[in-house]
Tab-separated table of C-alpha atoms in Angstrom:
chain	number	residue	atom	x	y	z
A	180	MET	CA	-13.274	32.782	-11.259
A	181	ASP	CA	-16.246	31.938	-12.224
A	182	LYS	CA	-17.775	35.629	-12.514
A	183	LYS	CA	-15.751	38.236	-13.036
A	184	HIS	CA	-17.509	42.364	-12.358
A	185	GLY	CA	-20.415	40.333	-11.592
A	186	GLN	CA	-20.612	38.973	-14.906
A	187	TYR	CA	-19.720	34.622	-15.812
A	188	GLU	CA	-16.427	34.619	-17.993
A	189	PRO	CA	-16.027	33.207	-21.307
A	190	THR	CA	-14.993	29.659	-21.460
A	191	PRO	CA	-13.588	27.235	-24.388
A	192	PHE	CA	-15.305	24.252	-25.031
A	193	GLY	CA	-13.281	20.963	-24.359
A	194	LYS	CA	-10.813	20.202	-21.336
A	195	GLU	CA	-10.326	23.890	-20.165
A	196	MET	CA	-14.509	23.459	-19.432
A	197	LEU	CA	-14.334	21.290	-17.091
A	198	LYS	CA	-13.170	23.286	-13.672
A	199	HIS	CA	-17.046	24.937	-13.838
A	200	PHE	CA	-18.288	21.113	-13.266
A	201	PRO	CA	-17.437	19.189	-9.808
A	202	PHE	CA	-16.506	16.046	-10.845
A	203	ALA	CA	-13.352	14.280	-9.163
A	204	SER	CA	-10.099	13.721	-10.101
A	205	GLY	CA	-9.366	11.144	-12.305
A	206	TYR	CA	-13.390	10.744	-13.403
A	207	LYS	CA	-14.380	10.840	-16.806
A	208	ASN	CA	-18.410	11.860	-17.624
A	209	LEU	CA	-18.709	10.131	-20.628
A	210	ASN	CA	-22.751	9.625	-19.319
A	211	HIS	CA	-23.996	13.391	-19.153
A	212	GLY	CA	-27.282	11.686	-20.893
A	213	SER	CA	-28.175	9.766	-17.309
A	214	TYR	CA	-28.536	11.536	-15.095
A	215	GLY	CA	-26.662	15.017	-16.396
A	216	ALA	CA	-24.683	17.308	-14.482
A	217	TYR	CA	-24.622	20.857	-13.313
A	218	PRO	CA	-21.784	24.015	-13.418
A	219	ILE	CA	-20.792	25.115	-9.742
A	220	ALA	CA	-21.813	27.906	-10.619
A	221	ILE	CA	-24.723	26.883	-10.352
A	222	ARG	CA	-24.140	24.794	-7.098
A	223	LYS	CA	-23.373	27.639	-5.617
A	224	LYS	CA	-26.994	29.495	-6.485
A	225	VAL	CA	-29.426	26.376	-4.966
A	226	ASP	CA	-27.125	26.791	-2.379
A	227	GLU	CA	-28.290	30.061	-1.229
A	228	LEU	CA	-31.304	29.332	-2.081
A	229	ARG	CA	-30.877	26.752	0.623
A	230	ASP	CA	-29.261	28.585	3.202
A	231	GLU	CA	-32.794	31.554	2.492
A	232	TRP	CA	-34.946	28.750	2.945
A	233	ASP	CA	-33.329	27.432	6.164
A	234	ALA	CA	-32.959	30.784	7.517
A	235	ARG	CA	-36.588	31.489	7.670
A	236	PRO	CA	-38.650	28.410	6.383
A	237	CYS	CA	-42.624	29.978	6.396
A	238	PRO	CA	-41.336	33.458	5.147
A	239	PHE	CA	-39.396	31.849	2.157
A	240	ILE	CA	-42.029	29.447	1.873
A	241	LYS	CA	-44.807	31.442	1.241
A	242	TYR	CA	-43.939	34.355	0.511
A	243	GLU	CA	-40.105	33.710	-2.011
A	244	TYR	CA	-40.423	30.656	-3.438
A	245	PRO	CA	-43.763	31.221	-4.913
A	246	LYS	CA	-42.665	34.641	-6.680
A	247	LEU	CA	-39.159	32.569	-7.516
A	248	LEU	CA	-41.316	30.683	-8.985
A	249	ASP	CA	-43.077	32.256	-11.401
A	250	GLU	CA	-40.288	34.032	-12.320
A	251	SER	CA	-38.458	30.626	-13.350
A	252	ARG	CA	-41.970	29.384	-14.910
A	253	ALA	CA	-41.881	32.787	-17.673
A	254	VAL	CA	-37.656	32.639	-18.661
A	255	LEU	CA	-38.758	29.079	-20.013
A	256	ALA	CA	-41.752	30.073	-21.507
A	257	LYS	CA	-39.677	31.795	-22.765
A	258	PHE	CA	-37.080	30.282	-24.040
A	259	LEU	CA	-39.354	27.767	-25.704
A	260	ASN	CA	-41.482	30.099	-26.696
A	261	VAL	CA	-44.834	29.618	-25.344
A	262	PRO	CA	-47.594	31.571	-23.444
A	263	VAL	CA	-46.431	31.190	-19.446
A	264	SER	CA	-49.948	30.394	-18.330
A	265	THR	CA	-48.530	26.606	-20.540
A	266	VAL	CA	-45.439	25.754	-18.033
A	267	VAL	CA	-45.327	24.220	-14.797
A	268	PHE	CA	-42.491	22.640	-13.389
A	269	VAL	CA	-42.811	18.677	-12.290
A	270	GLN	CA	-39.615	16.411	-10.558
A	271	ASN	CA	-39.234	14.448	-13.197
A	272	ALA	CA	-40.333	13.852	-16.778
A	273	THR	CA	-41.303	10.525	-15.627
A	274	THR	CA	-44.033	11.717	-13.573
A	275	GLY	CA	-45.169	14.023	-16.025
A	276	VAL	CA	-45.814	11.596	-18.616
A	277	ASN	CA	-47.325	9.972	-14.958
A	278	THR	CA	-49.835	13.281	-14.908
A	279	VAL	CA	-50.587	12.936	-18.138
A	280	LEU	CA	-51.967	9.056	-18.607
A	281	ARG	CA	-53.672	9.366	-15.380
A	282	ASN	CA	-55.560	12.362	-15.769
A	283	ILE	CA	-57.158	10.966	-18.779
A	284	VAL	CA	-60.359	9.747	-18.433
A	285	TRP	CA	-60.842	6.750	-20.860
A	286	ASN	CA	-64.385	6.120	-22.641
A	287	PRO	CA	-66.248	3.622	-21.622
A	288	ASP	CA	-66.383	1.485	-24.076
A	289	GLY	CA	-63.119	-0.238	-23.183
A	290	LYS	CA	-62.214	0.301	-27.548
A	291	ASP	CA	-59.258	3.037	-26.264
A	292	GLU	CA	-55.471	2.202	-27.308
A	293	ILE	CA	-52.389	3.993	-26.073
A	294	LEU	CA	-50.137	3.277	-29.140
A	295	GLN	CA	-46.332	3.282	-27.850
A	296	LEU	CA	-43.515	2.805	-29.480
A	297	ASN	CA	-41.080	-0.771	-29.149
A	298	ILE	CA	-37.884	1.687	-27.387
A	299	ILE	CA	-40.545	3.509	-25.088
A	300	TYR	CA	-38.199	4.315	-21.676
A	301	ASP	CA	-39.409	1.259	-19.308
A	302	ALA	CA	-40.372	2.880	-17.054
A	303	CYS	CA	-43.259	4.548	-18.895
A	304	GLY	CA	-44.489	1.377	-20.259
A	305	LYS	CA	-44.790	0.035	-17.240
A	306	THR	CA	-47.059	3.409	-16.195
A	307	THR	CA	-49.331	1.747	-19.405
A	308	ASN	CA	-49.104	-1.343	-18.340
A	309	TYR	CA	-50.405	-0.021	-14.967
A	310	ILE	CA	-53.067	1.867	-16.269
A	311	CYS	CA	-54.672	-0.648	-18.548
A	312	GLU	CA	-54.211	-2.463	-15.500
A	313	MET	CA	-55.904	-0.130	-12.503
A	314	THR	CA	-58.619	0.862	-15.133
A	315	ASN	CA	-59.315	-2.869	-15.969
A	316	ASP	CA	-58.809	-2.780	-19.580
A	317	LEU	CA	-60.453	0.014	-20.597
A	318	VAL	CA	-57.521	0.492	-22.100
A	319	ARG	CA	-55.074	-1.022	-24.606
A	320	THR	CA	-51.556	-0.212	-25.562
A	321	ARG	CA	-50.725	-0.941	-29.635
A	322	ASN	CA	-47.018	-0.973	-29.712
A	323	ILE	CA	-45.155	0.155	-32.865
A	324	ASN	CA	-42.704	-2.586	-33.428
A	325	LEU	CA	-40.078	-0.668	-36.013
A	326	ILE	CA	-36.114	-2.156	-36.811
A	327	TYR	CA	-33.850	0.687	-36.204
A	328	PRO	CA	-32.307	2.250	-38.153
A	329	ILE	CA	-34.630	3.980	-40.231
A	330	GLU	CA	-34.762	6.807	-42.035
A	331	ASP	CA	-38.135	8.618	-41.121
A	332	ALA	CA	-40.282	8.978	-43.376
A	333	ASP	CA	-40.762	4.731	-42.898
A	334	PHE	CA	-40.924	5.708	-39.136
A	335	ILE	CA	-43.408	8.684	-40.159
A	336	SER	CA	-45.287	5.747	-43.010
A	337	THR	CA	-45.480	2.928	-39.618
A	338	PHE	CA	-46.762	5.049	-38.041
A	339	LYS	CA	-50.143	6.768	-40.184
A	340	ALA	CA	-50.282	2.872	-40.521
A	341	ALA	CA	-50.791	1.965	-37.057
A	342	ILE	CA	-53.677	5.025	-36.101
A	343	GLN	CA	-55.556	3.480	-38.958
A	344	ALA	CA	-54.667	-0.807	-38.150
A	345	SER	CA	-55.933	0.815	-34.373
A	346	ARG	CA	-58.725	1.579	-35.879
A	347	ASP	CA	-58.703	-1.085	-38.688
A	348	SER	CA	-59.088	-3.483	-35.605
A	349	GLY	CA	-62.663	-1.392	-34.451
A	350	HIS	CA	-60.614	0.389	-32.223
A	351	ARG	CA	-59.820	4.206	-30.605
A	352	PRO	CA	-56.246	5.413	-30.688
A	353	ARG	CA	-57.490	8.247	-28.465
A	354	LEU	CA	-53.027	8.995	-27.481
A	355	ALA	CA	-49.378	8.072	-28.899
A	356	ILE	CA	-46.386	8.104	-26.352
A	357	PHE	CA	-43.136	9.649	-28.395
A	358	ASP	CA	-39.724	10.625	-27.132
A	359	THR	CA	-37.915	13.824	-28.364
A	360	VAL	CA	-34.541	11.919	-28.270
A	361	ALA	CA	-35.121	7.998	-27.197
A	362	SER	CA	-33.005	7.384	-24.693
A	363	ASN	CA	-31.163	3.182	-25.587
A	364	PRO	CA	-30.587	3.215	-27.503
A	365	GLY	CA	-30.271	7.433	-27.657
A	366	LEU	CA	-31.623	8.384	-31.053
A	367	ARG	CA	-33.859	12.059	-32.278
A	368	LEU	CA	-37.333	10.846	-33.263
A	369	PRO	CA	-39.343	12.187	-36.033
A	370	PHE	CA	-41.275	14.510	-33.292
A	371	GLU	CA	-42.798	17.207	-34.762
A	372	ALA	CA	-44.134	15.101	-37.918
A	373	LEU	CA	-45.374	12.566	-35.331
A	374	THR	CA	-47.047	15.073	-33.547
A	375	ALA	CA	-48.347	16.652	-36.970
A	376	VAL	CA	-49.363	13.247	-37.756
A	377	CYS	CA	-51.131	13.353	-34.581
A	378	ARG	CA	-52.893	16.952	-35.387
A	379	SER	CA	-54.283	15.932	-38.528
A	380	GLU	CA	-56.028	12.499	-36.580
A	381	LYS	CA	-57.162	13.541	-33.792
A	382	VAL	CA	-54.496	11.410	-31.376
A	383	LEU	CA	-53.132	13.304	-28.722
A	384	SER	CA	-49.654	13.442	-28.434
A	385	LEU	CA	-47.868	12.729	-25.884
A	386	ILE	CA	-43.934	13.736	-26.088
A	387	ASP	CA	-41.676	12.001	-23.473
A	388	GLY	CA	-38.951	15.623	-24.168
A	389	ALA	CA	-36.642	14.127	-21.776
A	390	HIS	CA	-33.469	14.809	-23.383
A	391	GLY	CA	-34.774	17.768	-25.172
A	392	VAL	CA	-34.358	20.990	-23.145
A	393	GLY	CA	-30.979	21.882	-24.058
A	394	ASN	CA	-30.469	18.662	-26.346
A	395	VAL	CA	-32.728	19.499	-29.334
A	396	ASP	CA	-33.961	22.856	-30.547
A	397	LEU	CA	-36.895	23.332	-29.554
A	398	ASN	CA	-40.628	25.842	-30.630
A	399	LEU	CA	-43.083	24.385	-28.870
A	400	SER	CA	-45.353	26.735	-30.410
A	401	THR	CA	-44.757	24.985	-33.715
A	402	VAL	CA	-44.476	21.774	-32.486
A	403	ASP	CA	-47.771	22.207	-30.917
A	404	PRO	CA	-48.503	19.308	-29.123
A	405	ASP	CA	-50.740	18.792	-26.224
A	406	PHE	CA	-48.606	17.366	-23.661
A	407	PHE	CA	-45.240	18.193	-23.420
A	408	VAL	CA	-42.478	17.187	-20.407
A	409	SER	CA	-38.658	17.556	-20.967
A	410	ASN	CA	-35.924	17.356	-17.712
A	411	CYS	CA	-33.792	20.518	-16.712
A	412	HIS	CA	-31.248	18.299	-15.400
A	413	LYS	CA	-30.447	16.699	-18.238
A	414	TRP	CA	-28.650	18.906	-20.979
A	415	LEU	CA	-30.126	22.329	-19.110
A	416	PHE	CA	-27.601	22.330	-16.569
A	417	THR	CA	-30.023	22.750	-13.169
A	418	PRO	CA	-29.550	21.076	-10.330
A	419	ARG	CA	-31.440	16.618	-9.866
A	420	SER	CA	-34.193	17.072	-10.263
A	421	CYS	CA	-36.485	19.767	-12.576
A	422	ALA	CA	-38.881	18.984	-15.349
A	423	VAL	CA	-40.838	21.521	-17.690
A	424	PHE	CA	-44.609	20.230	-17.854
A	425	TYR	CA	-46.692	21.744	-20.886
A	426	VAL	CA	-50.147	21.932	-21.103
A	427	PRO	CA	-51.263	23.968	-24.249
A	428	GLU	CA	-54.909	25.755	-22.957
A	429	ARG	CA	-56.597	23.774	-24.558
A	430	ASN	CA	-55.644	20.856	-22.839
A	431	GLN	CA	-55.670	22.094	-19.251
A	432	ASN	CA	-58.907	21.649	-17.915
A	433	MET	CA	-58.001	17.547	-19.325
A	434	ILE	CA	-55.199	17.586	-16.226
A	435	ARG	CA	-56.751	18.165	-13.377
A	436	SER	CA	-54.688	16.450	-10.329
A	437	SER	CA	-51.337	16.934	-10.668
A	438	LEU	CA	-49.717	14.359	-8.859
A	439	PRO	CA	-49.958	13.959	-5.623
A	440	THR	CA	-52.980	15.780	-5.487
A	441	SER	CA	-51.858	19.173	-4.329
A	442	PHE	CA	-53.013	22.323	-2.096
A	443	GLY	CA	-54.352	23.562	-5.746
A	444	PHE	CA	-56.730	20.983	-6.582
A	445	VAL	CA	-60.139	21.992	-7.390
A	446	PRO	CA	-62.570	19.751	-6.764
A	447	ARG	CA	-66.307	20.400	-9.531
A	448	PRO	CA	-68.922	21.152	-8.255
A	449	THR	CA	-71.334	19.385	-6.294
A	450	LYS	CA	-74.860	18.466	-6.442
A	451	GLN	CA	-74.935	20.470	-2.911
A	452	GLN	CA	-73.336	22.972	-4.745
A	453	ASN	CA	-76.465	23.587	-6.994
A	454	GLY	CA	-74.218	23.666	-10.093
A	455	ALA	CA	-72.026	26.466	-8.273
A	456	ALA	CA	-68.293	26.594	-9.603
A	457	ALA	CA	-64.841	25.444	-6.545
A	458	HIS	CA	-63.504	27.669	-7.957
A	459	THR	CA	-63.766	31.120	-10.082
A	460	ASN	CA	-60.117	33.266	-11.049
A	461	ALA	CA	-60.686	36.687	-9.937
A	462	ASN	CA	-58.650	38.756	-12.637
A	463	ALA	CA	-56.355	38.583	-14.618
A	464	ASP	CA	-53.514	38.499	-12.336
A	465	GLN	CA	-54.019	35.289	-10.106
A	466	PRO	CA	-52.735	32.104	-11.536
A	467	SER	CA	-54.832	29.860	-13.269
A	468	ASP	CA	-56.172	26.350	-11.353
A	469	PHE	CA	-53.066	25.308	-13.387
A	470	VAL	CA	-50.792	26.646	-12.546
A	471	SER	CA	-52.158	26.290	-8.832
A	472	ASN	CA	-52.146	22.640	-9.189
A	473	PHE	CA	-49.140	22.429	-9.668
A	474	ALA	CA	-47.985	24.997	-7.315
A	475	PHE	CA	-46.976	23.288	-4.895
A	476	LEU	CA	-47.068	19.512	-4.453
A	477	GLY	CA	-46.343	19.477	-0.821
A	478	THR	CA	-43.050	19.919	1.077
A	479	SER	CA	-39.970	18.859	-0.801
A	480	ASP	CA	-36.270	20.229	-2.709
A	481	THR	CA	-37.706	22.413	-5.122
A	482	LEU	CA	-35.340	24.671	-5.394
A	483	PRO	CA	-33.502	23.563	-8.635
A	484	TYR	CA	-36.881	24.680	-9.878
A	485	LEU	CA	-35.982	27.863	-9.143
A	486	THR	CA	-32.118	27.826	-10.700
A	487	VAL	CA	-33.537	27.797	-14.536
A	488	PRO	CA	-32.980	31.509	-15.124
A	489	GLU	CA	-29.302	30.949	-13.275
A	490	ALA	CA	-28.628	28.117	-15.901
A	491	LEU	CA	-29.383	29.465	-19.003
A	492	LYS	CA	-27.309	32.635	-17.506
A	493	TRP	CA	-24.265	31.071	-17.112
A	494	ARG	CA	-24.759	28.633	-21.071
A	495	HIS	CA	-25.062	32.092	-23.032
A	496	GLU	CA	-22.195	34.069	-20.750
A	497	VAL	CA	-20.007	31.094	-20.757
A	498	CYS	CA	-20.858	29.510	-23.753
A	499	GLY	CA	-22.851	31.774	-25.637
A	500	GLY	CA	-25.946	30.622	-26.174
A	501	GLU	CA	-27.431	27.253	-27.591
A	502	GLU	CA	-26.906	27.109	-31.032
A	503	LYS	CA	-23.629	26.692	-29.974
A	504	ILE	CA	-23.661	23.916	-27.425
A	505	ARG	CA	-25.940	21.953	-29.454
A	506	ALA	CA	-23.665	22.474	-32.216
A	507	TYR	CA	-20.937	21.133	-30.738
A	508	CYS	CA	-22.001	19.066	-28.282
A	509	THR	CA	-24.137	17.193	-31.953
A	510	ASN	CA	-20.796	17.254	-33.405
A	511	LEU	CA	-18.758	15.312	-30.840
A	512	ALA	CA	-20.994	12.875	-30.245
A	513	ARG	CA	-20.813	12.372	-34.354
A	514	GLU	CA	-16.912	12.109	-34.021
A	515	ALA	CA	-16.590	9.924	-31.415
A	516	GLY	CA	-19.466	7.750	-32.370
A	517	HIS	CA	-16.561	7.505	-35.596
A	518	ARG	CA	-14.037	6.936	-33.772
A	519	VAL	CA	-14.648	4.314	-31.126
A	520	ALA	CA	-16.057	2.491	-34.151
A	521	GLU	CA	-13.364	2.936	-35.329
A	522	ILE	CA	-11.343	1.727	-32.613
A	523	LEU	CA	-13.505	-1.276	-32.369
A	524	GLY	CA	-13.935	-2.120	-35.465
A	525	THR	CA	-18.049	-1.943	-35.873
A	526	SER	CA	-20.439	1.240	-36.505
A	527	VAL	CA	-22.698	3.513	-35.211
A	528	LEU	CA	-26.204	3.234	-34.931
A	529	ASP	CA	-27.645	5.272	-37.541
A	530	ASN	CA	-29.817	5.760	-40.504
A	531	LYS	CA	-28.416	7.560	-44.332
A	532	GLU	CA	-29.248	11.307	-43.697
A	533	HIS	CA	-27.927	11.297	-40.629
A	534	SER	CA	-31.489	12.841	-38.106
A	535	LEU	CA	-30.999	9.249	-36.458
A	536	THR	CA	-27.324	11.322	-34.674
A	537	ASN	CA	-28.756	15.148	-35.014
A	538	CYS	CA	-29.351	15.390	-30.858
A	539	CYS	CA	-26.082	15.363	-28.835
A	540	MET	CA	-25.804	11.238	-28.418
A	541	VAL	CA	-24.901	8.233	-30.076
A	542	ASN	CA	-25.308	4.163	-29.665
A	543	VAL	CA	-22.359	2.646	-30.697
A	544	LEU	CA	-22.291	-1.150	-31.443
A	545	LEU	CA	-19.442	-3.033	-29.339
A	546	PRO	CA	-17.607	-5.899	-30.408
A	547	LEU	CA	-18.989	-8.616	-28.440
A	548	SER	CA	-20.748	-11.519	-30.275
A	549	PHE	CA	-24.189	-13.343	-29.405
A	550	GLY	CA	-24.165	-16.132	-30.143
A	551	GLY	CA	-21.165	-16.896	-32.894
A	552	ASN	CA	-23.328	-14.475	-34.842
A	553	GLY	CA	-22.210	-11.004	-35.037
A	554	GLU	CA	-19.799	-9.459	-37.852
A	555	SER	CA	-16.224	-11.230	-37.766
A	556	ASP	CA	-17.881	-13.363	-34.618
A	557	ARG	CA	-15.259	-12.072	-31.912
A	558	ASN	CA	-15.800	-12.343	-28.017
A	559	ILE	CA	-18.537	-14.764	-28.627
A	560	VAL	CA	-20.952	-15.455	-26.149
A	561	ARG	CA	-23.343	-17.925	-25.809
A	562	PRO	CA	-25.994	-18.041	-24.999
A	563	THR	CA	-27.382	-18.303	-21.533
A	564	PRO	CA	-30.677	-17.798	-19.330
A	565	GLY	CA	-29.814	-14.445	-18.687
A	566	VAL	CA	-26.708	-13.946	-20.062
A	567	GLU	CA	-27.250	-9.651	-22.155
A	568	ARG	CA	-27.824	-8.527	-19.039
A	569	THR	CA	-25.186	-10.353	-17.051
A	570	VAL	CA	-22.825	-8.895	-19.561
A	571	SER	CA	-24.187	-5.141	-19.636
A	572	ASP	CA	-23.920	-5.237	-16.050
A	573	TRP	CA	-20.244	-6.472	-15.498
A	574	ILE	CA	-19.414	-3.614	-17.707
A	575	GLN	CA	-20.654	-0.465	-16.655
A	576	ARG	CA	-19.914	-2.489	-12.903
A	577	THR	CA	-15.527	-3.166	-14.373
A	578	LEU	CA	-15.541	0.544	-16.586
A	579	ILE	CA	-16.704	2.197	-12.567
A	580	SER	CA	-14.537	0.080	-10.364
A	581	GLU	CA	-11.099	0.396	-13.037
A	582	TYR	CA	-11.639	2.717	-15.092
A	583	LYS	CA	-13.076	5.583	-13.253
A	584	THR	CA	-15.527	5.582	-15.752
A	585	TYR	CA	-19.239	4.792	-16.362
A	586	LEU	CA	-21.020	4.114	-19.796
A	587	PRO	CA	-24.628	2.407	-20.780
A	588	VAL	CA	-24.268	-0.592	-22.507
A	589	PHE	CA	-27.403	-2.274	-23.094
A	590	PHE	CA	-28.056	-5.590	-25.615
A	591	PHE	CA	-31.023	-4.322	-29.181
A	592	GLN	CA	-32.328	-6.026	-31.781
A	593	GLY	CA	-29.391	-9.162	-31.116
A	594	ALA	CA	-26.267	-6.901	-29.971
A	595	TRP	CA	-24.386	-5.113	-27.375
A	596	TRP	CA	-23.825	-1.610	-28.095
A	597	THR	CA	-22.680	1.181	-25.718
A	598	ARG	CA	-23.749	4.792	-25.846
A	599	LEU	CA	-21.784	8.595	-25.680
A	600	SER	CA	-23.224	11.874	-24.721
A	601	GLY	CA	-21.497	14.857	-26.299
A	602	GLN	CA	-21.441	17.565	-23.416
A	603	ILE	CA	-19.256	20.672	-23.614
A	604	TYR	CA	-16.152	20.040	-20.787
A	605	LEU	CA	-15.907	16.221	-23.113
A	606	ASP	CA	-13.230	16.219	-27.016
A	607	ILE	CA	-12.173	14.180	-29.281
A	608	ASP	CA	-9.463	12.464	-27.091
A	609	ASP	CA	-11.895	11.687	-24.148
A	610	PHE	CA	-13.782	9.197	-26.303
A	611	GLU	CA	-10.947	7.935	-27.742
A	612	TRP	CA	-8.756	6.559	-24.785
A	613	ALA	CA	-13.052	4.924	-24.144
A	614	GLY	CA	-13.156	3.409	-27.539
A	615	ARG	CA	-9.810	1.796	-25.973
A	616	VAL	CA	-11.032	0.681	-22.638
A	617	LEU	CA	-14.165	-0.771	-24.361
A	618	LEU	CA	-12.089	-3.081	-26.701
A	619	GLU	CA	-9.585	-3.653	-23.640
A	620	VAL	CA	-13.100	-3.741	-21.628
A	621	CYS	CA	-15.054	-6.589	-24.518
A	622	GLY	CA	-12.143	-9.365	-24.992
A	623	ARG	CA	-12.067	-9.962	-21.530
A	624	VAL	CA	-15.819	-10.789	-21.846
A	625	GLY	CA	-15.210	-12.779	-24.840
A	626	ASN	CA	-12.415	-14.454	-22.742
A	627	GLY	CA	-15.079	-15.289	-19.906
A	628	GLU	CA	-13.780	-13.066	-17.128
A	629	PHE	CA	-17.508	-12.436	-16.722
A	630	LEU	CA	-18.068	-15.456	-16.084
A	631	LYS	CA	-16.110	-15.432	-12.416
A	632	SER	CA	-18.221	-12.460	-10.665
A	633	SER	CA	-21.422	-13.909	-12.066
């Protein structure tokens, strides 16, 4: 039983924690970072809510859901140490990033620039491309190209230099996008310092915290970004999909519409209205225009938004709280990275101060040599068109079909890497097994087996 006398039972981290998760027998979930996973108890909670929804659809959607949504927003706002008026929910981090970029009014002189890192999440990078295209290049992007690993001080120095380079070229660095923890490679970035630089340079900061909430310590009042979005379904154990979107009150007038535009949208006054306000909040008990905008975007499965209180309760009672979870997962990821690298005879992607691995994910170099230029020229892969993706895809599919697991494999800075995710239901034995599997699979790549299925 998950509960005892109405409370959840504490459970040791590692394999014993697996009883709380609905993974298939024999499947090793080593890739928590991509899509998350959530306990059976939270699944029961969302099923209870769905039963209420289905039993009385109209009363639930119109009257019960808004109250539960406000309660969930309040709990999450407290968790992030920000006013509840600044917190709403969106489907996922990409939706939040899109919402910001599609609401910014770009200056008509065409000098605005969006600063972005060369490891920006691909969908977000495609979004900035689209924004430039749809505005007929009223705004353009400036890529900040970094070689990893990099020390935080050098990272920040390069970031400052990019802002200055934008200005020196006659442009206006308007907004900067950066991660809390990047996706591929999975690296913790100095987002707090980058936000402070933006603030001092009067550049809007948009933090893509897809891997933020539940992964790294977050106090948004202290960090004080201009915009922040983070998935709750990755590291906070809510069902998919659920993300928090934070906009401080000083910037809420910039977010004119949700995505899609909702019932809560407040049009600007027209000339026929003689300048009268289209909408005003009657009193302090009424939600702000910003909150109303994101309250109901049309019929969709937004029940995961309501599970944040239960997820945080579960994490506190079963796991002992956020600090214990982060410490276990971060330490496990680091230990796993070193152990897998040892088995493979390669290395971990980290800097001297180990700030890049101060999160729940770690990246390990695979023993594959691209064109015979590797550390030991093991498992040589001849350069041919598209081979980078072909090898990555073959390894991932082979891990699923033959080993009942999955690990992200990606080509980065001239080599193939894999990303490991530390989580409370895993222990070092799982990663030692993964290291041996990867060694075997990479040997098969070196023998050209991937060519037979391409």
